[in-house]
CSV table of C-alpha atoms in Angstrom, one decimal:
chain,number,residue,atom,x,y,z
A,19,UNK,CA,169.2,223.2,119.9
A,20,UNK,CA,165.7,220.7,119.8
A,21,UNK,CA,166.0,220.7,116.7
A,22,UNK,CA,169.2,218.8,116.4
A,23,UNK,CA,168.4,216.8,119.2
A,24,UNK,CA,164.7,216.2,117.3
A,25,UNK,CA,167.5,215.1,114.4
A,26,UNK,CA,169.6,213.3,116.5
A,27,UNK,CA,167.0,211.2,117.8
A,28,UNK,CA,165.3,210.6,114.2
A,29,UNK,CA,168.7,209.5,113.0
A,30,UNK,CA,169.5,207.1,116.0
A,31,UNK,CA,166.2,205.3,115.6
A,32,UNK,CA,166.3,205.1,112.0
A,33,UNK,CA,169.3,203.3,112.6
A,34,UNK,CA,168.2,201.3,115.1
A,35,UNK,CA,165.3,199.8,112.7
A,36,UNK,CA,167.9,199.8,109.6
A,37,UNK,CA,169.8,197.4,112.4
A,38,UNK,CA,166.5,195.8,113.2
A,39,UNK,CA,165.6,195.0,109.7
A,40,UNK,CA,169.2,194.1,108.9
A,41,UNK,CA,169.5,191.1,111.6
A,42,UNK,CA,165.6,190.2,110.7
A,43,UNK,CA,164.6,190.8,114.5
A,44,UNK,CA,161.1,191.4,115.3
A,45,UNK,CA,159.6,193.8,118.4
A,46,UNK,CA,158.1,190.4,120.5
A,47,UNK,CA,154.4,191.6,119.8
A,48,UNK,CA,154.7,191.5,116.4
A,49,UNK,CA,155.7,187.7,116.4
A,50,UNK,CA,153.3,185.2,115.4
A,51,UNK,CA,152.8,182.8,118.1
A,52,UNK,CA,154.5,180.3,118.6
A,53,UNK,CA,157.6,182.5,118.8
A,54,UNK,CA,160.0,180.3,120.9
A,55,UNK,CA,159.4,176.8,123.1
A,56,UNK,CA,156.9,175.8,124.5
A,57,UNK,CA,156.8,173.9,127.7
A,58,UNK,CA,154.0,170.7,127.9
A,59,UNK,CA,153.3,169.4,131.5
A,60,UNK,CA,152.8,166.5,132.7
A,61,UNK,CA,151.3,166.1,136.0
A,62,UNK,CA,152.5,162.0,136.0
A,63,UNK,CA,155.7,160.0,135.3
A,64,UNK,CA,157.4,159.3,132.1
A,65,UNK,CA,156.3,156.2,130.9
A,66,UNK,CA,152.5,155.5,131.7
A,67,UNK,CA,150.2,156.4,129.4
A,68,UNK,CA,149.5,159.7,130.2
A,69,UNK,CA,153.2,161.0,129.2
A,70,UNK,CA,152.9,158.5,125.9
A,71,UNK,CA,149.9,160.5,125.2
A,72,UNK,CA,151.4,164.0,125.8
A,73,UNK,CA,154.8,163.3,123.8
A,74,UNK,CA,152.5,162.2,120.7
A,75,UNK,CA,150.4,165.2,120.7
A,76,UNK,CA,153.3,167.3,121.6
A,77,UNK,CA,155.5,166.2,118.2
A,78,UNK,CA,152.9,166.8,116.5
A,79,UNK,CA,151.5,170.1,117.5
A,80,UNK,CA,155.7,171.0,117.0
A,81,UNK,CA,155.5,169.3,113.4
A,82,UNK,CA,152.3,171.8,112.6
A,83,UNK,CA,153.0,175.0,114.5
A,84,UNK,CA,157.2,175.1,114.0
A,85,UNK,CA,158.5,175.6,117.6
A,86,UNK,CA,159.4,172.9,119.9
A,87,UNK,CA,157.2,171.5,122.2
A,88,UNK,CA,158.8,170.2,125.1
A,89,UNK,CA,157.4,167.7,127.3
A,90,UNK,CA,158.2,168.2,131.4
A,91,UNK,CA,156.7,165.7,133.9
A,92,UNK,CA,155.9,167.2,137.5
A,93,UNK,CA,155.2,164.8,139.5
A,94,UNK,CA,154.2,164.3,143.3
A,95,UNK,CA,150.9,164.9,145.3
A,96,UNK,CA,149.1,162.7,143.8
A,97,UNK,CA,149.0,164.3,140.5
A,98,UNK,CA,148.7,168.0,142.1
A,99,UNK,CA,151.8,169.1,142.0
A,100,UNK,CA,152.1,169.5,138.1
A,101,UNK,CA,148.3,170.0,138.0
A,102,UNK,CA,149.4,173.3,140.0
A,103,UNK,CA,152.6,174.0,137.7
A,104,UNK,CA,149.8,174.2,134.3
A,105,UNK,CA,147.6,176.4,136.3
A,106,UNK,CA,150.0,178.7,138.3
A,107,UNK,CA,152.3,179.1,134.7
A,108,UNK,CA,152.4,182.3,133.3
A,109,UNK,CA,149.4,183.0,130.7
A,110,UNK,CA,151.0,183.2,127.8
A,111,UNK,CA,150.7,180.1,125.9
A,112,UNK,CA,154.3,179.0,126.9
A,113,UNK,CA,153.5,176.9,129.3
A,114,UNK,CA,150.2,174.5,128.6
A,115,UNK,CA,149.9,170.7,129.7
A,116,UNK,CA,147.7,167.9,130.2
A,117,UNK,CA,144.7,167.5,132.4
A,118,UNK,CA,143.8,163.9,133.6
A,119,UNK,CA,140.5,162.8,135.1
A,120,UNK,CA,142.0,163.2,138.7
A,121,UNK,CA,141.3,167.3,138.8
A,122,UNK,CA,137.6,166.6,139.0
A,123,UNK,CA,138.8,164.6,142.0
A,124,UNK,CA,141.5,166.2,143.6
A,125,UNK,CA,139.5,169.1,145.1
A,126,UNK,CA,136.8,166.9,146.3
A,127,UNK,CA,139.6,164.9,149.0
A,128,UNK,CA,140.9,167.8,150.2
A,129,UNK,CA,143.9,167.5,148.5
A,130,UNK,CA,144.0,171.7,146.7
A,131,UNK,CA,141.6,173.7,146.0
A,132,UNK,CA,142.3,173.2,141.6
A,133,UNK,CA,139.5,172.4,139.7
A,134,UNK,CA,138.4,172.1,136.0
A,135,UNK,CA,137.6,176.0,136.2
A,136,UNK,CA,140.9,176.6,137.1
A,137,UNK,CA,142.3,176.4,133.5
A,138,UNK,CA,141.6,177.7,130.1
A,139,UNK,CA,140.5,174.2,128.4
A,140,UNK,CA,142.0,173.9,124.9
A,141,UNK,CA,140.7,170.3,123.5
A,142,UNK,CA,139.8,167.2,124.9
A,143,UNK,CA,141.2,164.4,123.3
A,144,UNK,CA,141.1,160.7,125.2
A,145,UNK,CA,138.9,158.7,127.2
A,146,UNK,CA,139.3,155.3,128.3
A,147,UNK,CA,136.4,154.0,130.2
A,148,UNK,CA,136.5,151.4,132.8
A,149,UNK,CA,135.8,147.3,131.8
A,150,UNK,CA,134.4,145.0,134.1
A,151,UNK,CA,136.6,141.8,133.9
A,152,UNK,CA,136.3,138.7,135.9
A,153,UNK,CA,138.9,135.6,135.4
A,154,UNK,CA,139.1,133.1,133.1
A,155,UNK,CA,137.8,130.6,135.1
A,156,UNK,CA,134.9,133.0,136.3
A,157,UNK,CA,131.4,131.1,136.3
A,158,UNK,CA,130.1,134.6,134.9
A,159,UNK,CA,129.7,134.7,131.0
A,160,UNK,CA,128.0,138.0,131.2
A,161,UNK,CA,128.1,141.1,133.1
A,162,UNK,CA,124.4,140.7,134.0
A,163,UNK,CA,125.3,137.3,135.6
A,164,UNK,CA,127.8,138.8,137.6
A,165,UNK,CA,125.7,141.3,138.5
A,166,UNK,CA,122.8,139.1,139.2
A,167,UNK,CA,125.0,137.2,141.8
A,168,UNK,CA,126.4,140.6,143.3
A,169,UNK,CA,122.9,141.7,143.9
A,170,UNK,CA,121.8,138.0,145.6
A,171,UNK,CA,125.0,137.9,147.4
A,172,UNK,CA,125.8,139.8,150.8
A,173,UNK,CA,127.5,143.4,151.2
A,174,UNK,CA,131.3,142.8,151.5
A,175,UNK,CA,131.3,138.8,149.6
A,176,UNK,CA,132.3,139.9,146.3
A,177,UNK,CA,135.7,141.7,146.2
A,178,UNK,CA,137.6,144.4,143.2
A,179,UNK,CA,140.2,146.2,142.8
A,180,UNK,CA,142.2,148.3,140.0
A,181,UNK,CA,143.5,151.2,141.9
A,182,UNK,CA,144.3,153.0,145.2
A,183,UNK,CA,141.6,153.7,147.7
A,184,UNK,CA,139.2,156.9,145.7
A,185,UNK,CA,141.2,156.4,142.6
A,186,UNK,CA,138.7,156.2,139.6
A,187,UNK,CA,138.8,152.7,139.0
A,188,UNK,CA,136.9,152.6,143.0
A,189,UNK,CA,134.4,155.5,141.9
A,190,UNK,CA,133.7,153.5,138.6
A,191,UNK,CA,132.3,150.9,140.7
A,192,UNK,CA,131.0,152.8,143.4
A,193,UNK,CA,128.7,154.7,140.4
A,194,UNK,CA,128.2,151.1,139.0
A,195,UNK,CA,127.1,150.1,142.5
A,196,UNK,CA,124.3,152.9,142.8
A,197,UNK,CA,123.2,152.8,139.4
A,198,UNK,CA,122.2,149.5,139.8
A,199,UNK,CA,120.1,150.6,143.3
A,200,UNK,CA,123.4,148.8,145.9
A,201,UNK,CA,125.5,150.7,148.5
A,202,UNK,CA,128.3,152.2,147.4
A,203,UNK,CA,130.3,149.5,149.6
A,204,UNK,CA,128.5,146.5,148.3
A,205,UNK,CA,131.2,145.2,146.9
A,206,UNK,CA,134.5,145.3,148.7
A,207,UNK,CA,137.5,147.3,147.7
A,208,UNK,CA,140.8,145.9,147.6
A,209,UNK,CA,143.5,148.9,146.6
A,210,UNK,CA,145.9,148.1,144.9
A,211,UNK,CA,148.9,150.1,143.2
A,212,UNK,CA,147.0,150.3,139.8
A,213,UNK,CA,145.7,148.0,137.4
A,214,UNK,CA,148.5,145.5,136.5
A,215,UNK,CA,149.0,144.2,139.6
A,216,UNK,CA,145.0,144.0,140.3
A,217,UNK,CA,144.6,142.2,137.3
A,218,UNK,CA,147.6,139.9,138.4
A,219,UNK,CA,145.5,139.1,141.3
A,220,UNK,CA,142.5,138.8,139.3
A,221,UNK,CA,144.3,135.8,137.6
A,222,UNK,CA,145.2,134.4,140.3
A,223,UNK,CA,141.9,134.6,141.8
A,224,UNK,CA,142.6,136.9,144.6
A,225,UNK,CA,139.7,139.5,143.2
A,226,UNK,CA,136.5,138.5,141.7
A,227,UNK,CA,136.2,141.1,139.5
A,228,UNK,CA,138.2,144.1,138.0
A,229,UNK,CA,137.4,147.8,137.0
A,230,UNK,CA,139.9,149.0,135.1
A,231,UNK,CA,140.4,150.2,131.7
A,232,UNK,CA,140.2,147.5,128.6
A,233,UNK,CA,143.8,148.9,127.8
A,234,UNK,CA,145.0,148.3,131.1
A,235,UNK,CA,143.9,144.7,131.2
A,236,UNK,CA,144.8,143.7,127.7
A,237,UNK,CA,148.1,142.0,128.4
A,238,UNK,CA,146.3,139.4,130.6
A,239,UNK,CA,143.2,139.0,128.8
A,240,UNK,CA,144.9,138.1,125.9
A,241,UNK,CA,146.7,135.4,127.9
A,242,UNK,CA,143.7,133.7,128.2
A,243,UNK,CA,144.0,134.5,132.2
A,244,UNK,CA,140.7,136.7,131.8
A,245,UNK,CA,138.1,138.1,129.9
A,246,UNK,CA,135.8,141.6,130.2
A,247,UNK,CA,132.7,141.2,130.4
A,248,UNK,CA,131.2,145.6,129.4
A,249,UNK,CA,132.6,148.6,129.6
A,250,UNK,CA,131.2,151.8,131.0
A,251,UNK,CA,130.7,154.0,128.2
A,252,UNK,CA,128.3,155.1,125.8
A,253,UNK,CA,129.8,153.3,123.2
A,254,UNK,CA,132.1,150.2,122.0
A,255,UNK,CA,135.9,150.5,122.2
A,256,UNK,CA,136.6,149.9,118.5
A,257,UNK,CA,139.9,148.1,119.5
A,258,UNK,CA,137.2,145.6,121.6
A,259,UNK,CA,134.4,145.5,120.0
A,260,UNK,CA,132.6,142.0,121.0
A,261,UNK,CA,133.3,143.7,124.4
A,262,UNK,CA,129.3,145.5,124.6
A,263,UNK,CA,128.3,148.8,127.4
A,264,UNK,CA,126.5,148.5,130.5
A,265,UNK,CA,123.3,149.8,128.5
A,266,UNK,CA,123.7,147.1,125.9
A,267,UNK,CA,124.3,144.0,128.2
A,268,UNK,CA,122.1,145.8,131.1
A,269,UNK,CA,120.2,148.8,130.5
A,270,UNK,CA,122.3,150.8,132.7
A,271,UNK,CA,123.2,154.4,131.2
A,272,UNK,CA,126.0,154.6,133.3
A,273,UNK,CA,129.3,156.0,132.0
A,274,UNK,CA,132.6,157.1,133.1
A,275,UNK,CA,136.5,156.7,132.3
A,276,UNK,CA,139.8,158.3,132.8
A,277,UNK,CA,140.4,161.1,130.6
A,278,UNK,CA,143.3,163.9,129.4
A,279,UNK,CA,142.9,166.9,127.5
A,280,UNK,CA,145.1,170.3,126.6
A,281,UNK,CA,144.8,173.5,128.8
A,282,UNK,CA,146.5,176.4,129.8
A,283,UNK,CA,146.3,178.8,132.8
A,284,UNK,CA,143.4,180.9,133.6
A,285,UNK,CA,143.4,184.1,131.5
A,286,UNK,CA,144.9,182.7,128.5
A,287,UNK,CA,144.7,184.8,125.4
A,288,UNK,CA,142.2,184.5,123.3
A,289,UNK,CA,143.8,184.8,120.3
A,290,UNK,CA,146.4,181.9,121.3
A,291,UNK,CA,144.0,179.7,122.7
A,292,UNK,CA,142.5,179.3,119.5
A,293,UNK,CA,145.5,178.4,117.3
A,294,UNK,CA,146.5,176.0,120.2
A,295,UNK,CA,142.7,174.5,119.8
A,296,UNK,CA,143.1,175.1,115.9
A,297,UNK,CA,146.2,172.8,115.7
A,298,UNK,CA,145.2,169.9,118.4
A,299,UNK,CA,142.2,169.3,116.1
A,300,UNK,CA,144.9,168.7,113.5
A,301,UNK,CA,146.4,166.7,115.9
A,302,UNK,CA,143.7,164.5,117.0
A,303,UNK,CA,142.3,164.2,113.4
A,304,UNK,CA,146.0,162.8,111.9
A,305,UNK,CA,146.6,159.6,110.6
A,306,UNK,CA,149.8,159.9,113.3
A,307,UNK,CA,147.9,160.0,116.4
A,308,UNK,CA,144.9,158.0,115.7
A,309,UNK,CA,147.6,154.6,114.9
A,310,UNK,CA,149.8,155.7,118.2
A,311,UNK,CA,146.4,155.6,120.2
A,312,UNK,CA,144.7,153.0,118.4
A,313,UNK,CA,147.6,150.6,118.6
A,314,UNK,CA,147.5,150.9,122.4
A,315,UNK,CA,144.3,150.7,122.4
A,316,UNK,CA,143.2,154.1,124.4
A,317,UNK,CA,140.5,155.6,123.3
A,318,UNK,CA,139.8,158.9,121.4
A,319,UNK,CA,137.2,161.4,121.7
A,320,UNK,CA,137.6,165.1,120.7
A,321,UNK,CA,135.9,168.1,122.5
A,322,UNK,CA,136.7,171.8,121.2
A,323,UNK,CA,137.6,174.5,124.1
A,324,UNK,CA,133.8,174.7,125.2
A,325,UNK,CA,133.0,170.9,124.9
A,326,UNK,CA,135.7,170.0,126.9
A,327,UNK,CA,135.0,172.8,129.7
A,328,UNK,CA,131.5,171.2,129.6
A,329,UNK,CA,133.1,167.5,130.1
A,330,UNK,CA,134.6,168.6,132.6
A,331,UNK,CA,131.9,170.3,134.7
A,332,UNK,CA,129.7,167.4,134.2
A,333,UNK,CA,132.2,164.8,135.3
A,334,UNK,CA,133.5,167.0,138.1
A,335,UNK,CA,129.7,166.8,139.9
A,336,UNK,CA,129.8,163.2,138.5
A,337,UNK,CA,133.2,162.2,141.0
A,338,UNK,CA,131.5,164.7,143.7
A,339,UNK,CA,129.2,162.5,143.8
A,340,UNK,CA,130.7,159.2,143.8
A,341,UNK,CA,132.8,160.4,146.4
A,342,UNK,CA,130.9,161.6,148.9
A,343,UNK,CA,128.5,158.4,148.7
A,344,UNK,CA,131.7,156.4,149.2
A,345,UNK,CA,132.8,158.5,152.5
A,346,UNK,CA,135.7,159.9,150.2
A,347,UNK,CA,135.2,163.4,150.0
A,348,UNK,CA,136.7,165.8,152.1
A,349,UNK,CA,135.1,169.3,150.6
């Protein structure tokens, strides 16, 4: 009696594989990843530059690995809602997304508990510092001018803007502030809801100065209704390069920026994490991506798995910083 059931059995599963092999299905694990979709999150609206970013990288990384890869934006929160749907996603690599600079801030208002250690970093691959820019018809020519007259002038005269209240455009100058030896507060804060309209106040001369990204400003500086003056970075934004750093026109080594990179949940898989890292090099290194970003002028800058993990701890202490010097930070 086994032994026909031992038959049975034998025969039923060769047919089952004969069936398998037939309809050229595969048993899941043996599928080479990617094996279906995969979902790209974006923690902001569709759009701004963060979602331009994310649907470039995201064609191509479909182009190079064969699946699609769909972009989704979650937004809300103040960017921690779809921060939370990248690092609450099941581990799998099915569900990745992009980080922005705002995790390394997030945690330090209160807002969740997320941070960059939350995530299994796959590649860092933008980062757009801030400019300072003044108006057209600005008596500063130079950033050392305009910092000259900050220092001379009392707390509270000179007045910026580029953001909300603790966005990074207001810890930019707040680290500006105390790297040249002010208050954070020494210059007065105006928020605003991001950089066009500061800069349309700028021209106006609402503002007497602006910290927002080059990028950000470049509609009205090439109207002639402004001008930057540095940017805080280590290096020159190749799309503005008579525009010089804060060490160059200073010899302040102060930098910062708004950023995005690639992760996935906590616990990802080794093995996946590093043919998603594997193929956003190939990303960041085509002739594709480097036009899309160059054209809009954001910056690029790669970092592997571990350089980006290493960004992100540094700026994250950076923004902990800054934050709690401006009376921000609610940790």
């Amino acid at each position: 009696m086994s032994k026909k059931i031992t038959r049975r059995a034998f025969a039923a599963s060769s047919a089952a594989a004969a069936a398998v092999a037939a309809f050229g299905f595969k048993p899941a694990l043996a599928q080479a990843y990617p094996a279906r979709p995969v979902t790209v999150i974006v923690p902001w609206g569709a759009g701004g530059g963060t979602d331009a970013t994310a649907r470039i990288v995201a064609a191509l990384l479909e182009k190079d690995l064969g699946q699609p890869f769909n972009v989704v934006n979650r937004t809300g929160g103040s960017g921690v809602v779809g921060h939370s749907a990248i690092a609450t996603a099941q581990p799998d690599g099915y569900t990745i997304g992009m980080l922005t600079v705002e995790i390394s801030m997030m945690h330090w208002q209160g807002l969740t508990e997320l941070a960059p250690k939350s995530y299994t970093p796959l590649a860092l691959m933008n980062e757009d510092p801030p400019g300072i820019q003044v108006s057209s018809t600005s008596p500063y020519k130079t950033v050392k001018e305009l910092a000259d007259a900050i220092k001379a002038a009392p707390a509270g005269k000179f007045k910026a803007s580029g953001t909300g209240q603790g966005g990074i455009w207001h810890l930019a100058l707040v680290g500006w502030m105390q790297a040249m030896g002010l208050a954070p507060n020494h210059v007065a804060w105006v928020p605003s809801n991001g950089a066009a309209p500061a800069m349309q106040d700028l021209a106006a001369g609402g503002l007497d100065l602006t910290t927002c990204s080059v990028p950000e400003a470049r509609a009205i500086i090439e109207a002639g209704k402004a001008r930057s003056l540095a940017v805080m970075a280590t290096a020159r934004n190749p799309a503005f390069p008579d525009v010089p750093t804060l060490k160059e026109a200073m010899g302040i080594d102060y930098s910062t920026g708004a950023w995005r990179g690639i992760a996935g949940p906590k616990g990802l898989p080794a093995d996946v994490a590093t043919k998603l890292t594997a193929s956003l090099k190939k990303v960041y290194d085509s002739k594709e991506f480097k036009d899309f970003m160059s054209n809009r002028g954001f910056g690029t800058v790669w970092g592997d798995a571990a350089q980006f993990a290493a960004f992100m701890e540094k700026g994250d202490a950076q923004m902990g910083v800054a934050m709690k010097a401006a009376g921000l930070s609610k940790a």
